[in-house]
PDB file of C-alpha atoms in Angstrom:
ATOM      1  CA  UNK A   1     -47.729   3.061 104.384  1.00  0.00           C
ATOM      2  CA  UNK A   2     -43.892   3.525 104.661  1.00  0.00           C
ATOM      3  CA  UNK A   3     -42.108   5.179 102.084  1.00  0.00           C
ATOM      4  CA  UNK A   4     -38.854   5.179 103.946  1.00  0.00           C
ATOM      5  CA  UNK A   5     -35.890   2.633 103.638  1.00  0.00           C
ATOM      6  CA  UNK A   6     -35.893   1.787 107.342  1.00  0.00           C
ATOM      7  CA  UNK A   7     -38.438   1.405 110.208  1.00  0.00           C
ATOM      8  CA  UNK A   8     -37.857   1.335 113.849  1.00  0.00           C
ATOM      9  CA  UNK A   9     -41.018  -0.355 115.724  1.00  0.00           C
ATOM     10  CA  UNK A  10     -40.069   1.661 119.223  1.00  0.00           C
ATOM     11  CA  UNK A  11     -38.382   4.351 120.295  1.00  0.00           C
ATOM     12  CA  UNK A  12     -38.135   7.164 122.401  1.00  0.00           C
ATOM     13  CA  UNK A  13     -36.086   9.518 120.173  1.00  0.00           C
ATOM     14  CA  UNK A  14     -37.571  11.542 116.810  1.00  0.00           C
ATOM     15  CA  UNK A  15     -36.940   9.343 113.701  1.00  0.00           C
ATOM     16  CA  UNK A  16     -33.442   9.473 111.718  1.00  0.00           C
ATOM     17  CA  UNK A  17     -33.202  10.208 108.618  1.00  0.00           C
ATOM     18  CA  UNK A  18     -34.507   7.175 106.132  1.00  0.00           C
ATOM     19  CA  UNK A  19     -36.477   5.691 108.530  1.00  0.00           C
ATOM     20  CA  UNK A  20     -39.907   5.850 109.425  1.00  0.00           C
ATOM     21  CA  UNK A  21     -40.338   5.170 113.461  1.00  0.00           C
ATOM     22  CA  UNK A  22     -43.021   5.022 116.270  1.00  0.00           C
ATOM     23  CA  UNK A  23     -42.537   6.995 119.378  1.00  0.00           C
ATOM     24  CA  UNK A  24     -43.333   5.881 122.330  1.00  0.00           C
ATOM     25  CA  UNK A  25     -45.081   8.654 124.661  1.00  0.00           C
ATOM     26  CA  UNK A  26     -46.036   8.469 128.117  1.00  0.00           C
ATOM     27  CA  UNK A  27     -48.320  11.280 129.583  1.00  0.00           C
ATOM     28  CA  UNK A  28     -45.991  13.178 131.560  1.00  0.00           C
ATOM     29  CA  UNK A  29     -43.369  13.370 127.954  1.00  0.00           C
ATOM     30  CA  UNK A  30     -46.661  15.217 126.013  1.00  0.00           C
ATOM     31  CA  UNK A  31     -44.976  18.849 126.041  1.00  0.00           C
ATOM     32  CA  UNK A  32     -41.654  16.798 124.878  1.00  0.00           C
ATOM     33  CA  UNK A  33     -40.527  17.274 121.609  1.00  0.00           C
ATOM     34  CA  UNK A  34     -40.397  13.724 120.939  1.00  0.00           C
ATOM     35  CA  UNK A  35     -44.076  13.893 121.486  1.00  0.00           C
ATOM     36  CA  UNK A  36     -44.842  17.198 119.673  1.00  0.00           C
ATOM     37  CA  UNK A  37     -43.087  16.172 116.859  1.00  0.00           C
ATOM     38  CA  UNK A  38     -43.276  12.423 116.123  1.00  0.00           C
ATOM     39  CA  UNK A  39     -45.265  11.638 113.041  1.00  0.00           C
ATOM     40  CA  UNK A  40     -46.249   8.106 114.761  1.00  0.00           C
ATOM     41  CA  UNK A  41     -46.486   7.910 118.249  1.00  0.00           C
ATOM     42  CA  UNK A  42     -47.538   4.990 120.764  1.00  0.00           C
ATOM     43  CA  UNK A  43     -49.686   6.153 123.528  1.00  0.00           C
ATOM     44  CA  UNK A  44     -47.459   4.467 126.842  1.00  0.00           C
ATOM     45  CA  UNK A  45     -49.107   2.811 130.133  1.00  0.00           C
ATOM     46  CA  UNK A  46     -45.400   1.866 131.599  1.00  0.00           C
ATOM     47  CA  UNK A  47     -45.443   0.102 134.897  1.00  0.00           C
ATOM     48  CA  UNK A  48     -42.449   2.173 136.113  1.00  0.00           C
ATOM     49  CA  UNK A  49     -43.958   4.938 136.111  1.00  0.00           C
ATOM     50  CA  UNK A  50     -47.441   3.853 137.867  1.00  0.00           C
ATOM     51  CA  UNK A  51     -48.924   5.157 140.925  1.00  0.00           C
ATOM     52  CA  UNK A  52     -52.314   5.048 142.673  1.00  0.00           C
ATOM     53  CA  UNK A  53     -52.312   8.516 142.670  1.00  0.00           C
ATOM     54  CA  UNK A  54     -51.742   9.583 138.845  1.00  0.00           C
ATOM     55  CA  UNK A  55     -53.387   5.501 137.151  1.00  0.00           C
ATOM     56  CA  UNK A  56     -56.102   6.692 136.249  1.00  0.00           C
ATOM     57  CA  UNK A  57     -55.193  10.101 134.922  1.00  0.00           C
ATOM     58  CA  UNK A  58     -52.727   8.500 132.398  1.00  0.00           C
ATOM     59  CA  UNK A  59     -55.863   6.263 131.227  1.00  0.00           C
ATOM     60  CA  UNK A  60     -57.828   9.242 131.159  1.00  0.00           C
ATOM     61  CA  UNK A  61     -55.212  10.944 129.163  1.00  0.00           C
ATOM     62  CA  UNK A  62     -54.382   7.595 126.675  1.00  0.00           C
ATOM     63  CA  UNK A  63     -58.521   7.880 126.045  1.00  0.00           C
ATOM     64  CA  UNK A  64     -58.497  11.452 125.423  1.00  0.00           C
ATOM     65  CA  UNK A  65     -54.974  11.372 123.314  1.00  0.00           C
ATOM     66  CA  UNK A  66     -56.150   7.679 121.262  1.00  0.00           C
ATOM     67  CA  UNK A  67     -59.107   9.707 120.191  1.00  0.00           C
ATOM     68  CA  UNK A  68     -57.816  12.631 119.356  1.00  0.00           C
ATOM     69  CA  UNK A  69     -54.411  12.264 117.664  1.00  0.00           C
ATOM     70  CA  UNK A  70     -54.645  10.797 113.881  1.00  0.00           C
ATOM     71  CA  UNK A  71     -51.051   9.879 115.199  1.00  0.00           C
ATOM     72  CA  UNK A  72     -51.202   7.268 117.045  1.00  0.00           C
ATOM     73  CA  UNK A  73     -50.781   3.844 115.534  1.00  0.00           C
ATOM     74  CA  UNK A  74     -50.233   1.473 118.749  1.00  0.00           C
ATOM     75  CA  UNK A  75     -50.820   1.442 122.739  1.00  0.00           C
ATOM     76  CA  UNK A  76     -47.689   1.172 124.835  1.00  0.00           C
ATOM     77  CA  UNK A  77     -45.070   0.350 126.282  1.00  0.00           C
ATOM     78  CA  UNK A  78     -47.527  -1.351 128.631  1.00  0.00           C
ATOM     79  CA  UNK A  79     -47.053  -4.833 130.662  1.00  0.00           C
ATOM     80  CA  UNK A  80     -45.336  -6.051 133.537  1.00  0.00           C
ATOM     81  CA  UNK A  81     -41.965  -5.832 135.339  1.00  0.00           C
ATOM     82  CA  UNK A  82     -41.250  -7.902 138.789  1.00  0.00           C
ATOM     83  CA  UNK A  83     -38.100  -6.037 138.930  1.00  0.00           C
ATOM     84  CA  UNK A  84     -39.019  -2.719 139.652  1.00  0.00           C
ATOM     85  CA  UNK A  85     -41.044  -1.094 142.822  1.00  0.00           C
ATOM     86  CA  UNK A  86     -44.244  -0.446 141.353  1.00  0.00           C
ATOM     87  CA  UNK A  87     -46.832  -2.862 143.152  1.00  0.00           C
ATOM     88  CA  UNK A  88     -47.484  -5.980 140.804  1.00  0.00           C
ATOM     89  CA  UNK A  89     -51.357  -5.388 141.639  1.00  0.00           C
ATOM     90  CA  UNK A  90     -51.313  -2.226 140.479  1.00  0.00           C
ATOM     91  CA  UNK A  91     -49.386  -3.154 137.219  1.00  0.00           C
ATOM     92  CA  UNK A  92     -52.068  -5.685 136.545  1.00  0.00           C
ATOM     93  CA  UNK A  93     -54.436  -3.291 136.824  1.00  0.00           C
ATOM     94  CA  UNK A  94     -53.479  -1.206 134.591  1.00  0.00           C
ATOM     95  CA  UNK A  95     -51.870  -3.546 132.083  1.00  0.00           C
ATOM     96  CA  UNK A  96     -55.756  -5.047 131.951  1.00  0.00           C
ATOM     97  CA  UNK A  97     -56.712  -1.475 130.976  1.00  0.00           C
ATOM     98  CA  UNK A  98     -54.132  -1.193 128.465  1.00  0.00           C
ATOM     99  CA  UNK A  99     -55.142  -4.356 126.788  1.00  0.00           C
ATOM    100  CA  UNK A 100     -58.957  -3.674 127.034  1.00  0.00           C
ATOM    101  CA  UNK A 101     -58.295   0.452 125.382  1.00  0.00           C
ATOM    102  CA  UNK A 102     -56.374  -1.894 122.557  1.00  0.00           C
ATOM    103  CA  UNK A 103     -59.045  -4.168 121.816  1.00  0.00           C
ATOM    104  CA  UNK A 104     -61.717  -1.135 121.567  1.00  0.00           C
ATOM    105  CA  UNK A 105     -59.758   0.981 119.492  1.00  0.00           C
ATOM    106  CA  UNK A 106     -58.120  -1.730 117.173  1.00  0.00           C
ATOM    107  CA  UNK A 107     -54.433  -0.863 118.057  1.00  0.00           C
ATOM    108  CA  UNK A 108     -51.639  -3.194 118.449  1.00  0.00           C
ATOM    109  CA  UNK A 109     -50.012  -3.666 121.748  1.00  0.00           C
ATOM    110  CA  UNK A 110     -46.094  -2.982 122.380  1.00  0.00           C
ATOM    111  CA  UNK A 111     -45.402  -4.806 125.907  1.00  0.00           C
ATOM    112  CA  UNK A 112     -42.418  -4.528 128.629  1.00  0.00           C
ATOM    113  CA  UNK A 113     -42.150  -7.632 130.075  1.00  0.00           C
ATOM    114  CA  UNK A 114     -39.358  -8.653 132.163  1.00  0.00           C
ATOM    115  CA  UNK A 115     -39.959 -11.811 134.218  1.00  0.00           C
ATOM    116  CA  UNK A 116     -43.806 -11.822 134.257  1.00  0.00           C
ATOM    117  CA  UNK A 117     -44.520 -14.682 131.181  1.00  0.00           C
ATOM    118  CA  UNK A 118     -46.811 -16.980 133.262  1.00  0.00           C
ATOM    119  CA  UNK A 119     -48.935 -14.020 133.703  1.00  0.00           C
ATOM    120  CA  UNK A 120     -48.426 -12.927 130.182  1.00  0.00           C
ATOM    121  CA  UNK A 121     -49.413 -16.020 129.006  1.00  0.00           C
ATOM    122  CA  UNK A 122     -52.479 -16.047 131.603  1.00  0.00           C
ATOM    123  CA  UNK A 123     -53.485 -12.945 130.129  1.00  0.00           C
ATOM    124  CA  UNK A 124     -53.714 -13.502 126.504  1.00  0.00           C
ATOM    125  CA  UNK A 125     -55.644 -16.683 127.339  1.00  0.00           C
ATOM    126  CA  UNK A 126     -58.203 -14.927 129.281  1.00  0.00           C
ATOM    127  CA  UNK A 127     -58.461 -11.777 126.880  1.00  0.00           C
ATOM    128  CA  UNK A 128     -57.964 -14.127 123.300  1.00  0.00           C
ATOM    129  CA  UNK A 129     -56.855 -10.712 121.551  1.00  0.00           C
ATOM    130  CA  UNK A 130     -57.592  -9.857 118.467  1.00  0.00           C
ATOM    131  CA  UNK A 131     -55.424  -7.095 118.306  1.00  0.00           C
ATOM    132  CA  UNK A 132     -51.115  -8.220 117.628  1.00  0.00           C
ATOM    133  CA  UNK A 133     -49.236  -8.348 121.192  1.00  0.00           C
ATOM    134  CA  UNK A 134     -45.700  -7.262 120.400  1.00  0.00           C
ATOM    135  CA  UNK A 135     -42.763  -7.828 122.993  1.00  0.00           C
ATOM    136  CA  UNK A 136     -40.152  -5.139 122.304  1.00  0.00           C
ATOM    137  CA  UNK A 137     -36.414  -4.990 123.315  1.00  0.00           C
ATOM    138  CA  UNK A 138     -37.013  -8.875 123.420  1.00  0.00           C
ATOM    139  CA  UNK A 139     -33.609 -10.424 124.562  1.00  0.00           C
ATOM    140  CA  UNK A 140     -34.799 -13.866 126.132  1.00  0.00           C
ATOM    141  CA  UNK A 141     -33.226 -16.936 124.774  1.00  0.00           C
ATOM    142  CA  UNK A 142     -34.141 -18.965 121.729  1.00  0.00           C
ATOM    143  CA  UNK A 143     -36.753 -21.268 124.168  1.00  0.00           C
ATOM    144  CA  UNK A 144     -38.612 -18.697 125.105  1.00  0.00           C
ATOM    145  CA  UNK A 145     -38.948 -16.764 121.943  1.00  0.00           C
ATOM    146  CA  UNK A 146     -40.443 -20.126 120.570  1.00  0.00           C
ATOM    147  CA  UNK A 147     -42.958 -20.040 123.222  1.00  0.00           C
ATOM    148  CA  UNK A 148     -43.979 -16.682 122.527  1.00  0.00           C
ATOM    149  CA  UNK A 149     -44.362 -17.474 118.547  1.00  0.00           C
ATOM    150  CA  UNK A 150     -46.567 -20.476 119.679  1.00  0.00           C
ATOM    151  CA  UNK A 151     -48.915 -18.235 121.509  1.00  0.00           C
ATOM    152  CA  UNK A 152     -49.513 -15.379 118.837  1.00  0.00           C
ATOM    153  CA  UNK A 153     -46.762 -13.005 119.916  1.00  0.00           C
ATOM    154  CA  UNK A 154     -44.715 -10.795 117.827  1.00  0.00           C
ATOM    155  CA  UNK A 155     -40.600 -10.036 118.863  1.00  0.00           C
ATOM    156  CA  UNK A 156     -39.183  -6.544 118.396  1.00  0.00           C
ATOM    157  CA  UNK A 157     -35.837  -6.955 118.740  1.00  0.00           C
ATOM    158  CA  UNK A 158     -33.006  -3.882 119.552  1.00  0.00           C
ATOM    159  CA  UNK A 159     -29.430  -3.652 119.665  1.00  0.00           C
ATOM    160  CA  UNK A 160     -28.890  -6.545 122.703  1.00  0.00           C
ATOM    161  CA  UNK A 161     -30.209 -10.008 121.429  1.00  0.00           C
ATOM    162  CA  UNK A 162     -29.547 -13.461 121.761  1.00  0.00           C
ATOM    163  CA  UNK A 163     -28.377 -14.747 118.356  1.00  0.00           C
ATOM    164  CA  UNK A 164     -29.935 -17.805 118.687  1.00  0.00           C
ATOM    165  CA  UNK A 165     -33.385 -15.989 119.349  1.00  0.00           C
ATOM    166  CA  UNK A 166     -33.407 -13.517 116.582  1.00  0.00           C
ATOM    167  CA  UNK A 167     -32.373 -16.495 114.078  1.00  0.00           C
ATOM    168  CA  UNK A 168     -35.563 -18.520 114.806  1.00  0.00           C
ATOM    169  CA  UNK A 169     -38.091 -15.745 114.671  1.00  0.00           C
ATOM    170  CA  UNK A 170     -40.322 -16.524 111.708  1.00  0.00           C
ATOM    171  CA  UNK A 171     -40.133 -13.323 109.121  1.00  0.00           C
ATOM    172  CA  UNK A 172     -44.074 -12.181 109.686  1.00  0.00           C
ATOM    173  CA  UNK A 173     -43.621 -12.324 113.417  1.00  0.00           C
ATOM    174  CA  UNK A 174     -40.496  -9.878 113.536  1.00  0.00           C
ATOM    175  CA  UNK A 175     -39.586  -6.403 114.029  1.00  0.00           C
ATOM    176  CA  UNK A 176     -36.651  -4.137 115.091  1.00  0.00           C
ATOM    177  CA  UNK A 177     -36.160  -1.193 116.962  1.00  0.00           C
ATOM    178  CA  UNK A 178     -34.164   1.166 118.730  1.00  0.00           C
ATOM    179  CA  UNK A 179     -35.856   1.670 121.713  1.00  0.00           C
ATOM    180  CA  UNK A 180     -33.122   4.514 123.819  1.00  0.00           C
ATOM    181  CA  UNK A 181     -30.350   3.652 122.208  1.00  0.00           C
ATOM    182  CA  UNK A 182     -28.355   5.413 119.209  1.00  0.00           C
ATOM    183  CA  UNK A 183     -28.888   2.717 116.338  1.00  0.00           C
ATOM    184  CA  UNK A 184     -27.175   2.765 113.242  1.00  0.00           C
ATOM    185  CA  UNK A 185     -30.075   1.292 111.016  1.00  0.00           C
ATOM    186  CA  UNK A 186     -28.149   0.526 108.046  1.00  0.00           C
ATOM    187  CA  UNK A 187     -25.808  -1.237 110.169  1.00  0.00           C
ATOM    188  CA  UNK A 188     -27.928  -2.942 112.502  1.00  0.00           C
ATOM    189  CA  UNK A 189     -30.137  -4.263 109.310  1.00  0.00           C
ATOM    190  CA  UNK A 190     -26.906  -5.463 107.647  1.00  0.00           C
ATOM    191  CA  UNK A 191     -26.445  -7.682 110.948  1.00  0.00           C
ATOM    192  CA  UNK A 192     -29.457  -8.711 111.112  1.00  0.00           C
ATOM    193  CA  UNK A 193     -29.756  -9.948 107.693  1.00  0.00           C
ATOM    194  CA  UNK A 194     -26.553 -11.977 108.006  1.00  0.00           C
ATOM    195  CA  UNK A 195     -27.495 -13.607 111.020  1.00  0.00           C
ATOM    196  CA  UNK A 196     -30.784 -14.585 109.452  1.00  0.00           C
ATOM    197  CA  UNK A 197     -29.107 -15.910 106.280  1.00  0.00           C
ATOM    198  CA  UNK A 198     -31.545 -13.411 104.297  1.00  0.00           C
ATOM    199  CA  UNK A 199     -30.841 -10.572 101.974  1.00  0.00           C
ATOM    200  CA  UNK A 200     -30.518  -6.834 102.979  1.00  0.00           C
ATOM    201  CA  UNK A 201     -33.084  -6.082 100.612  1.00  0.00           C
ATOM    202  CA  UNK A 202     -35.161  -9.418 101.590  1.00  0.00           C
ATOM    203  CA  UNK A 203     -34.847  -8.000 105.582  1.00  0.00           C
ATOM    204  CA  UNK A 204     -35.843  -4.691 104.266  1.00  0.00           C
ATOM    205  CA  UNK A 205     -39.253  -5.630 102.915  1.00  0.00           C
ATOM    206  CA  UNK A 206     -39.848  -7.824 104.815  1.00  0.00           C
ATOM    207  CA  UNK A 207     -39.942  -5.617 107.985  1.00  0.00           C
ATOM    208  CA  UNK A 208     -41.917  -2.881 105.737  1.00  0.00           C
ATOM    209  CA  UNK A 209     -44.486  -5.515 105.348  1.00  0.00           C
ATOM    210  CA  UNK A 210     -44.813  -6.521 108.965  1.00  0.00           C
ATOM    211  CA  UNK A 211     -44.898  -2.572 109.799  1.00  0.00           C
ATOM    212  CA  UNK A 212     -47.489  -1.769 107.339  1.00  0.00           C
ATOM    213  CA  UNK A 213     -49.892  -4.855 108.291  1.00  0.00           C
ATOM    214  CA  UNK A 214     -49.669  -4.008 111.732  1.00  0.00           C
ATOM    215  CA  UNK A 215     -49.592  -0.271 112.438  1.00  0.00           C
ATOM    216  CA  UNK A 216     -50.591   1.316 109.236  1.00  0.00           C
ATOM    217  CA  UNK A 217     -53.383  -0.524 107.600  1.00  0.00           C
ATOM    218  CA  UNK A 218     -56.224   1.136 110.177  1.00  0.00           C
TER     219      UNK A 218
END
């Protein structure tokens, strides 16, 4: 349970001070001290970093490190990207692992998606998860966050966000995070808040009780 005034759903950096966060670890960041010394980690399957050659040794490793590591409290970043260079075949392939290792061991799924929601969508149809599928750094507009909502999905949202998007998001579907960049929580909650028309205290708990539901009630 958090005991902190803060939590940050995803990040790459060790937590600041008053906040509680999840790391997010890839296999080849496991002597990183980001990875030695996160308190909550999430075990990555990113399709940027995906070959033919090292696939299945990261799902080898996620395996070995899910069952393992008292740690870890989700699976990703996993999902798809049509933007970058790594085969779509082989990010299906793997993203299909990712959400089957999920599903087994009863841990929520953070997902990268950037232009790839028909095949989201496909996806979650096929697998009907019963495990939360969380889209971090979302920054799509208010349309498609609605769309997502409507078919289960949770938004993390970071430090780029369309107003619009972030204002719609119903309170038990919604997280926030830093992701890479240097986020002033206090700040960044303060925004948020005001945006939403919601208290700074109301915001507060209300992303505590999201966290806890989802990550820490195992």
């Amino acid at each position: 349970m958090i005991d902190t005034l803060f939590f940050d759903a995803h990040t790459h950096h060790l937590p600041q001070p008053q906040t509680t966060a999840i790391v997010s670890c890839r296999m080849d960041e496991k002597t990183a001290s980001s990875y030695l010394q996160a308190p909550f980690i999430s075990v990555s399957l990113h399709p940027w970093y995906l070959t033919e050659e090292n696939i299945q040794s990261q799902i080898d490793w996620l395996v070995q490190t899910i069952q393992s590591d008292s740690r870890i409290v989700a699976l990703g970043e996993a999902g798809l990207d049509k933007v970058c260079d790594t085969p779509f075949d082989l990010q299906i392939q793997a993203f299909r692992k990712a959400i089957e290792l999920s599903e087994t061991y009863h841990l929520p799924l953070v997902i990268h998606s950037v232009k790839a929601t028909e095949e989201l969508f496909a996806l979650h149809k096929k697998y009907h998860p019963a495990q939360a599928w969380i889209i971090h750094g979302f920054r799509g507009k208010k349309e498609l966050a609605t769309d997502l909502i409507r078919h289960g999905f949770y938004l993390s949202f970071g430090k780029k966000y369309q107003e619009k998007a972030l204002s719609i998001v119903p309170a038990d579907r919604l997280l926030l995070e830093s992701d890479e960049a240097d986020t002033d929580f206090p700040s960044f909650y303060r925004q948020v808040a005001s945006l939403r028309g919601t208290s700074f205290d109301s915001l507060v708990e209300n992303i505590k009780e999201n966290a806890n539901r989802l990550f820490f009630n195992r």
